[in-house]
CSV table of C-alpha atoms in Angstrom, one decimal:
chain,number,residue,atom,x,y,z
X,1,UNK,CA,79.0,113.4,76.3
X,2,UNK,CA,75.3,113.6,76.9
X,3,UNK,CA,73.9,113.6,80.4
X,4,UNK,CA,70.4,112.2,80.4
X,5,UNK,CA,68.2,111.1,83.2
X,6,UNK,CA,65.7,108.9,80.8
X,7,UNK,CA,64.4,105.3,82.7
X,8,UNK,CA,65.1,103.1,79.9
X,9,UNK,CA,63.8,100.0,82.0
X,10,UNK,CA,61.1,100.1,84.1
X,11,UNK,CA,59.7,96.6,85.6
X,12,UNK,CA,59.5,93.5,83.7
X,13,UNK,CA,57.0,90.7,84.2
X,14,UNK,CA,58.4,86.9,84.5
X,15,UNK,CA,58.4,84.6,81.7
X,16,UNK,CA,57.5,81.2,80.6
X,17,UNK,CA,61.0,79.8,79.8
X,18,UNK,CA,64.2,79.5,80.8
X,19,UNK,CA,67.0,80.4,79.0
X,20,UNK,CA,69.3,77.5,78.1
X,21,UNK,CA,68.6,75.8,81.5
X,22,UNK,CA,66.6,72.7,80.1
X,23,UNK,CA,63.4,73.4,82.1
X,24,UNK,CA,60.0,75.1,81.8
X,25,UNK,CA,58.7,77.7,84.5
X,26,UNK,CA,56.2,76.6,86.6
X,27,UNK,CA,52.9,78.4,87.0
X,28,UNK,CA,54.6,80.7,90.1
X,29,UNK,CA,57.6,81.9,88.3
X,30,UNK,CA,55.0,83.3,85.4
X,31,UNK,CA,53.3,85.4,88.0
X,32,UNK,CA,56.1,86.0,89.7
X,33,UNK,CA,56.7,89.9,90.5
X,34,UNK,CA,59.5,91.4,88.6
X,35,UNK,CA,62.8,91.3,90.6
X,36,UNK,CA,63.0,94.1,92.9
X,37,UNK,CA,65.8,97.4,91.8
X,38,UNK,CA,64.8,97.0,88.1
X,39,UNK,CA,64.1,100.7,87.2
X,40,UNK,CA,67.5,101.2,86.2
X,41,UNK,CA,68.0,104.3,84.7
X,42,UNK,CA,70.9,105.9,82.3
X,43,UNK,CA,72.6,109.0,82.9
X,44,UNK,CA,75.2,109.0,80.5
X,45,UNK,CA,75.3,107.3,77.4
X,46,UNK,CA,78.3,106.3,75.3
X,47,UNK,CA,79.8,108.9,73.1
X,48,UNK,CA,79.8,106.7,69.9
X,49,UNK,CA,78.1,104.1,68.8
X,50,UNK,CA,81.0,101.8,67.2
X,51,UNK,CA,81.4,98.2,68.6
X,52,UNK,CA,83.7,97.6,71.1
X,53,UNK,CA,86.4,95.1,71.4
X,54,UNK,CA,86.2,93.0,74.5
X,55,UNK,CA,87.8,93.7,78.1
X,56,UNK,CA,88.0,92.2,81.1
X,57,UNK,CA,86.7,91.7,84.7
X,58,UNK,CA,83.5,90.8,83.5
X,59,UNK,CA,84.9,90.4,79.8
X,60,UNK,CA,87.9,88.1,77.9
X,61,UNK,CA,90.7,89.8,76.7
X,62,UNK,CA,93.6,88.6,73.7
X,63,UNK,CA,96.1,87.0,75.5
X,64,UNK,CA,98.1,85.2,72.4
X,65,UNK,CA,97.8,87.9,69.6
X,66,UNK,CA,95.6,85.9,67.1
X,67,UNK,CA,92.2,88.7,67.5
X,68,UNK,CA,90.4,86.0,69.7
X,69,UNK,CA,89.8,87.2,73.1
X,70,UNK,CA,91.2,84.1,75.4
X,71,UNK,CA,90.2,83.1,79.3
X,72,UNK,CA,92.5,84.5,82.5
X,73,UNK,CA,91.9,82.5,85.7
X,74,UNK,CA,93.8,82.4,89.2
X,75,UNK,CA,94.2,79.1,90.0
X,76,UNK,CA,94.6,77.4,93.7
X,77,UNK,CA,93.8,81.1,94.8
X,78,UNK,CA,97.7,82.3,93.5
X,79,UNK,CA,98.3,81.1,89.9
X,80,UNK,CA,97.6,83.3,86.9
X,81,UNK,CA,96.7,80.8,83.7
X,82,UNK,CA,95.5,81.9,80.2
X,83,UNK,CA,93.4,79.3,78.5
X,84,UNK,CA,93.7,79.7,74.9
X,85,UNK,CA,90.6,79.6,72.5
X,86,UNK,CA,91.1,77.5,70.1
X,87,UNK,CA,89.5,79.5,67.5
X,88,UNK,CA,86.4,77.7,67.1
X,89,UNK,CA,83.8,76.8,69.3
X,90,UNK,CA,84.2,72.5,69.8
X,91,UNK,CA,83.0,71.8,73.2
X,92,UNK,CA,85.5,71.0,75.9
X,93,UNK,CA,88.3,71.2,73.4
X,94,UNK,CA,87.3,75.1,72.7
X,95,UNK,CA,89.8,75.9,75.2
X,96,UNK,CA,92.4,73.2,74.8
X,97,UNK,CA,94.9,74.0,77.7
X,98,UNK,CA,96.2,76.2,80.1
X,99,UNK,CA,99.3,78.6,79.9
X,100,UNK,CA,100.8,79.6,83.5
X,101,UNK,CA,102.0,82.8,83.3
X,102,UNK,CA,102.1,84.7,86.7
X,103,UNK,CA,101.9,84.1,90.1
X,104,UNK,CA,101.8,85.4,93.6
X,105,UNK,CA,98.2,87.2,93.2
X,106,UNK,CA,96.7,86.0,95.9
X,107,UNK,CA,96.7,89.0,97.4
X,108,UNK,CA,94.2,90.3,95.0
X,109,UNK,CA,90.5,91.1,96.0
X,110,UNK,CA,89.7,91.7,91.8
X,111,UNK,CA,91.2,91.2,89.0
X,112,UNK,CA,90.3,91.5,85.4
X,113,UNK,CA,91.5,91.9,82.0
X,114,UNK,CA,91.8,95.6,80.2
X,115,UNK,CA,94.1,96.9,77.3
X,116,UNK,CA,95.2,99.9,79.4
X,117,UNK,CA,97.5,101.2,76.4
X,118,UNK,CA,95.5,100.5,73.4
X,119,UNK,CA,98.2,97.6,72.2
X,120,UNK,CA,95.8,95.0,71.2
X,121,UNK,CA,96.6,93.0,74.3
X,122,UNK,CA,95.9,92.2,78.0
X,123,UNK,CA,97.0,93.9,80.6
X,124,UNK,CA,95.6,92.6,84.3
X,125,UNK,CA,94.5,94.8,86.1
X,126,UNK,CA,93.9,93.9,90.2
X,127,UNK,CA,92.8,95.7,93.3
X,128,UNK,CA,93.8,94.8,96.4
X,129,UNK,CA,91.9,94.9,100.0
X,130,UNK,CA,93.1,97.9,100.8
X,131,UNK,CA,91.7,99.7,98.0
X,132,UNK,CA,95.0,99.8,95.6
X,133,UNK,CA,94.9,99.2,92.1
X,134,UNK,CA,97.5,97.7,89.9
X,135,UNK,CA,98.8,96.4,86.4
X,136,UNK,CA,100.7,94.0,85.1
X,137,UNK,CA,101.2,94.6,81.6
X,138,UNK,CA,101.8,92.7,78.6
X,139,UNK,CA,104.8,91.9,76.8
X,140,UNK,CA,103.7,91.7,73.3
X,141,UNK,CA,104.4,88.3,73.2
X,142,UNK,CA,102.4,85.3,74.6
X,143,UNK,CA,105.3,83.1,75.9
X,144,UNK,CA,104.8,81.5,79.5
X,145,UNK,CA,106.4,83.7,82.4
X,146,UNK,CA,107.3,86.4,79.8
X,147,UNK,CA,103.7,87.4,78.5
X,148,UNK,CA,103.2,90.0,81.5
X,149,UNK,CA,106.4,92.6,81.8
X,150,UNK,CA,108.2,92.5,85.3
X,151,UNK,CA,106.8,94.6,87.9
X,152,UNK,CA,103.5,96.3,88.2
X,153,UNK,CA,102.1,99.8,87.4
X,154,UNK,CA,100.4,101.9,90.4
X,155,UNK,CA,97.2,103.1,88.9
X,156,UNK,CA,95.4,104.4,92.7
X,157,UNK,CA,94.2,103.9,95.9
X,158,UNK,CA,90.7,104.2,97.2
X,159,UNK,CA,89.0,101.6,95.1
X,160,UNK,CA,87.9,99.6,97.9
X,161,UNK,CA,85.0,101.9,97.9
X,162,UNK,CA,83.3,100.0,95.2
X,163,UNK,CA,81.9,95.9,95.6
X,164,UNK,CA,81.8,95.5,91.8
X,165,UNK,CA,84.3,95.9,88.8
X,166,UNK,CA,84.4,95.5,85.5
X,167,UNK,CA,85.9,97.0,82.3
X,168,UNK,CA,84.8,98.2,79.0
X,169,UNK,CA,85.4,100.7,76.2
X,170,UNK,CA,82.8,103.1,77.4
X,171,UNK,CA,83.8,105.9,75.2
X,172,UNK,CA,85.1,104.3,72.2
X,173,UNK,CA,88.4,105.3,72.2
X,174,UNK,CA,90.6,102.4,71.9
X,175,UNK,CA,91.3,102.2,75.6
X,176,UNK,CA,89.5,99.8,77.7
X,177,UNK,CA,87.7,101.9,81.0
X,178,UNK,CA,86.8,100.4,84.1
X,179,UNK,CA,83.7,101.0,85.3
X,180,UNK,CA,82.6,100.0,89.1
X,181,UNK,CA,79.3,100.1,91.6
X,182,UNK,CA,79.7,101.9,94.7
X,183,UNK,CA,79.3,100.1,97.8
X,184,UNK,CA,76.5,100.4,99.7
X,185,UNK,CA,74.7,102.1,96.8
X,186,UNK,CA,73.0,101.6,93.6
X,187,UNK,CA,75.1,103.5,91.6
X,188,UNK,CA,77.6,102.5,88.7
X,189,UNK,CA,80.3,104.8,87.3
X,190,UNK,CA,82.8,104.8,84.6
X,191,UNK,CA,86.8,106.1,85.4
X,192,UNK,CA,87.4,106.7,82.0
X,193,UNK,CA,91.1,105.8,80.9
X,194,UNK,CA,93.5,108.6,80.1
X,195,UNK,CA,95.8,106.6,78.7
X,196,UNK,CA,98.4,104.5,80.8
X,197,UNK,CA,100.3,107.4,82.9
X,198,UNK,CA,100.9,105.7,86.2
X,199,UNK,CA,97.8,107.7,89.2
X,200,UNK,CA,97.0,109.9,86.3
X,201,UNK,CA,96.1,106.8,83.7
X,202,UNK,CA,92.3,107.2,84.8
X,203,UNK,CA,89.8,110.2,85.6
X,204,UNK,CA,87.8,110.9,88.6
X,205,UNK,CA,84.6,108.7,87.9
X,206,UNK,CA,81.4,110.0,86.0
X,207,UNK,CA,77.8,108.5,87.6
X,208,UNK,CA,76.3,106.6,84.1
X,209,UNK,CA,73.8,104.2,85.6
X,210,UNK,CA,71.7,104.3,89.3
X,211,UNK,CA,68.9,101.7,91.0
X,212,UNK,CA,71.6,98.6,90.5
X,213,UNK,CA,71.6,98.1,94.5
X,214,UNK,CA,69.8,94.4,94.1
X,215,UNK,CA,72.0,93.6,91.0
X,216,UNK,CA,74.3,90.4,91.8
X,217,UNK,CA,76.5,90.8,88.6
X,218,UNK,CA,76.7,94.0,86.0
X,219,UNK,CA,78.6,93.9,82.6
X,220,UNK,CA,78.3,95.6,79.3
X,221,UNK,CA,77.8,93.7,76.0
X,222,UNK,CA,76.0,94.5,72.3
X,223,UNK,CA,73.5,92.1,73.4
X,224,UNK,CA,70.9,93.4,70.5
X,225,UNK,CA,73.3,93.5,67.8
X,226,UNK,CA,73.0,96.9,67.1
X,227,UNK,CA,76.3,98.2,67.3
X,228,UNK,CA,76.1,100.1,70.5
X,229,UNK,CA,77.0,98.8,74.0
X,230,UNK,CA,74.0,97.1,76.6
X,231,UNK,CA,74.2,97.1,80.6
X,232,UNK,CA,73.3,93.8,81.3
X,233,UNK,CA,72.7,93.0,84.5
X,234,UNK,CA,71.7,90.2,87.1
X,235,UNK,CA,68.8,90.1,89.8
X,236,UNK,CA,67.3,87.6,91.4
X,237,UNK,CA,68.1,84.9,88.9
X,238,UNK,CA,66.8,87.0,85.7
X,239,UNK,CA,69.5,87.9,83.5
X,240,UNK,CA,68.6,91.5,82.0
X,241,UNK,CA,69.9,94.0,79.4
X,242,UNK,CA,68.8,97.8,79.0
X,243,UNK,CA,70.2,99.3,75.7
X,244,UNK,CA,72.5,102.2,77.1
X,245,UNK,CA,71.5,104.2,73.9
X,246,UNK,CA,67.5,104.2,75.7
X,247,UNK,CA,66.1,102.1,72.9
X,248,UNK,CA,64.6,99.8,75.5
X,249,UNK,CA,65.3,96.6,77.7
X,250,UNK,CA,64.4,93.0,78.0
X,251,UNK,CA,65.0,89.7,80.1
X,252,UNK,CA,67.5,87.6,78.6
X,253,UNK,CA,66.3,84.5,80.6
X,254,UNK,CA,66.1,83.5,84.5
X,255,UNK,CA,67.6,80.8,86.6
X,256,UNK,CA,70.8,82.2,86.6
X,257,UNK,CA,71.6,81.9,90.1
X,258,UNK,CA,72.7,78.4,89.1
X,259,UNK,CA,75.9,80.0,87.6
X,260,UNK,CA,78.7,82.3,89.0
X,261,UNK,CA,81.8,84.3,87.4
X,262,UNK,CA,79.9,85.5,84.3
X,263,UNK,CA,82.4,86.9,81.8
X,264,UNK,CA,81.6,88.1,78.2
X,265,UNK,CA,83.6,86.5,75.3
X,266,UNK,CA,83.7,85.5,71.6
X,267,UNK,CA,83.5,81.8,72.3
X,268,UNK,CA,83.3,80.8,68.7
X,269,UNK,CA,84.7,83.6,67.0
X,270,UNK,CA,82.2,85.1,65.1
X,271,UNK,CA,82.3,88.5,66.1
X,272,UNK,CA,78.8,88.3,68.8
X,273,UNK,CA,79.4,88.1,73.0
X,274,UNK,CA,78.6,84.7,74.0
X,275,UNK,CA,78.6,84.6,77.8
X,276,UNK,CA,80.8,82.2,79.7
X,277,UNK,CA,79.8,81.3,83.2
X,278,UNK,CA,80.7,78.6,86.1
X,279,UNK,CA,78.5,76.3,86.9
X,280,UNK,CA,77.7,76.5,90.8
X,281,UNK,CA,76.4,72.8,91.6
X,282,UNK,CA,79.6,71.4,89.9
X,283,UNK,CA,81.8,73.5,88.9
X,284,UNK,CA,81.7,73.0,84.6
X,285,UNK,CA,82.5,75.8,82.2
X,286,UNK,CA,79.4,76.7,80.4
X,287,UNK,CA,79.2,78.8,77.1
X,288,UNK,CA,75.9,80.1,76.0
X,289,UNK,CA,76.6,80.6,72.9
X,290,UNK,CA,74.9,83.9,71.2
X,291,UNK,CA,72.3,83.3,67.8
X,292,UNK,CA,72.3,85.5,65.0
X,293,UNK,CA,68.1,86.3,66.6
X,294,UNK,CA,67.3,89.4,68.2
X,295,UNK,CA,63.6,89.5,68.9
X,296,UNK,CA,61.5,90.7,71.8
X,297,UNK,CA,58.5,89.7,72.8
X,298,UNK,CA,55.5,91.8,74.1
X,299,UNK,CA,55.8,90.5,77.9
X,300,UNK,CA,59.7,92.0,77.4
X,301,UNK,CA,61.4,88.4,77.3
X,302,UNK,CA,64.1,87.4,74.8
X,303,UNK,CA,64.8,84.3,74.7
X,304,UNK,CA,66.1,82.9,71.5
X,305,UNK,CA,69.5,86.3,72.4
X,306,UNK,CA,71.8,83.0,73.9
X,307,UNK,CA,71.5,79.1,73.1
X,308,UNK,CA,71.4,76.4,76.0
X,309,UNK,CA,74.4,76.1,77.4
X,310,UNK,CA,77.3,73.6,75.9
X,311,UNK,CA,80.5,72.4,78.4
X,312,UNK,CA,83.8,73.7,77.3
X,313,UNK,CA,85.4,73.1,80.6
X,314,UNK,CA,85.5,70.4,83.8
X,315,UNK,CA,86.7,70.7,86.9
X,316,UNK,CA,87.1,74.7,87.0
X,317,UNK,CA,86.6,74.4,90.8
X,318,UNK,CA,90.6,75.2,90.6
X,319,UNK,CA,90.0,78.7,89.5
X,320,UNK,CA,88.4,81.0,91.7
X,321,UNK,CA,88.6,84.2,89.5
X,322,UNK,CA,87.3,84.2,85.8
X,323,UNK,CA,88.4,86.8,83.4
């Protein structure tokens, strides 16, 4: 692995338009200052380049088996329900129903999706207040109450020591990592997976990004299309991306503070991370959907990466936790 202390993303000016939220910037939000915390810098960059398949907590995960990645949600706060993608993008219809499959997780500060084994299928993977961390694992079959196995796996304790999860294939080994911000900080790390062996499945975690202390959301995504993982990142309404491979940054769009449990996914399957996010004022399931365009422009804006956003879900005030 490389250890490099290179700012990739130093401070980005406003822009004139915003990204898929129907409205243009008034004269203020031009000249507005960048938001503060944006000179994010990597110190550790993935060992490969190869594109990653998509994990949880922050990503969707393949619930059902077909190589789409699907949508996990506790509803009422207890309920675990997979919503199956349909395997094309068609509005509200994308995700045609709900599957209950689990319940009892209230209990649960986080939880998230992650293949922990390297089986082509979710696990969930949960902490709970007291800093513990668990799985459930899959089956191998999607089939109502018997999709997760019985009982759950002790991964760890101590977790509580981070206010931010997620999970990704950092190192490009098959086997999804989680990666976490440390509380009270502004650094991110990766506990890279080991392979699912009970306290030992993941290793002591490895500093890769700092300066994220204002961020309000963090995930990882090929946002540029170039085949190796992007932070992206959220602050202060702009949505942002530095390329973890230090080829440079850009803003993605702003007025995001309108939206809440940002997950990456394949929405329409064809093979780019569309984002899915909750809408805050009403609670609809938003896709912005992600165009074949990759093009930045000299003030460091890109705003043709992720179309306006299209329902494909009402009502999602049920769920509290989007995975």
């Amino acid at each position: 692995m490389r250890i490099k202390g290179t700012v990739v993303f130093a401070a980005l000016t406003a822009a004139a338009v915003v990204v898929g939220l129907g409205s243009s910037a008034s004269a203020a939000e031009r000249s507005a200052p960048a938001p503060k915390g944006d000179g994010h810098v990597v110190m550790l960059a993935p060992t490969t380049s190869q594109e990653r398949a998509a994990g949880g907590g922050g990503r969707s995960h393949d619930f059902t088996g077909d190589g789409i990645p699907d949508i996990l949600a506790r509803q009422y706060g207890s309920a675990l329900m997979v919503y199956k993608n349909g395997g094309a993008f068609n509005g509200t219809a994308t995700y045609p129903r709900a599957t209950f499959i689990n319940d009892g997780w209230g209990g649960f500060s986080w939880i998230g999706t992650a293949d922990l084994n390297g089986d082509g299928f979710a696990d969930v993977v949960a902490t709970t207040p007291d800093g513990g961390l668990y799985a459930a694992l899959h089956s191998g079959q999607f089939n109502g109450t018997t999709t997760l196995q019985s009982g759950l796996v002790y991964l760890g304790w101590g977790w509580n020591i981070n206010d931010m999860m997620y999970v990704y294939d950092y190192n490009g080994d098959g086997l999804d990592d989680i990666l976490a911000r440390r509380a009270g900080t502004g650094d991110s790390y990766v506990y890279f997976n080991n392979g699912l062996n009970g306290i030992d499945t993941l290793q002591a975690p490895v500093k890769f990004m700092d300066n994220g202390e204002y961020d309000a959301y963090q995930g990882i995504a090929d946002v540029d299309l170039d085949g190796s993982p992007d932070f992206v990142y959220l602050s202060n309404g702009r949505l942002i991306m530095i390329a973890l491979n230090y080829s440079g940054g850009a803003v993605l769009g702003y007025g995001w503070e309108t939206v809440n449990s940002i997950t990456f996914t394949d929405v329409d399957n064809d093979g780019r991370d569309d984002i899915i996010a909750k809408r805050n004022s009403d609670s609809t399931l938003l896709a912005y959907q992600r165009t074949p365009h990759w093009f930045v422009d000299p003030d460091g804006t890109a705003f043709t990466t992720y179309t306006a956003p299209m329902a494909v879900g009402t009502n999602w005030y049920i769920n509290d936790i989007i995975a």
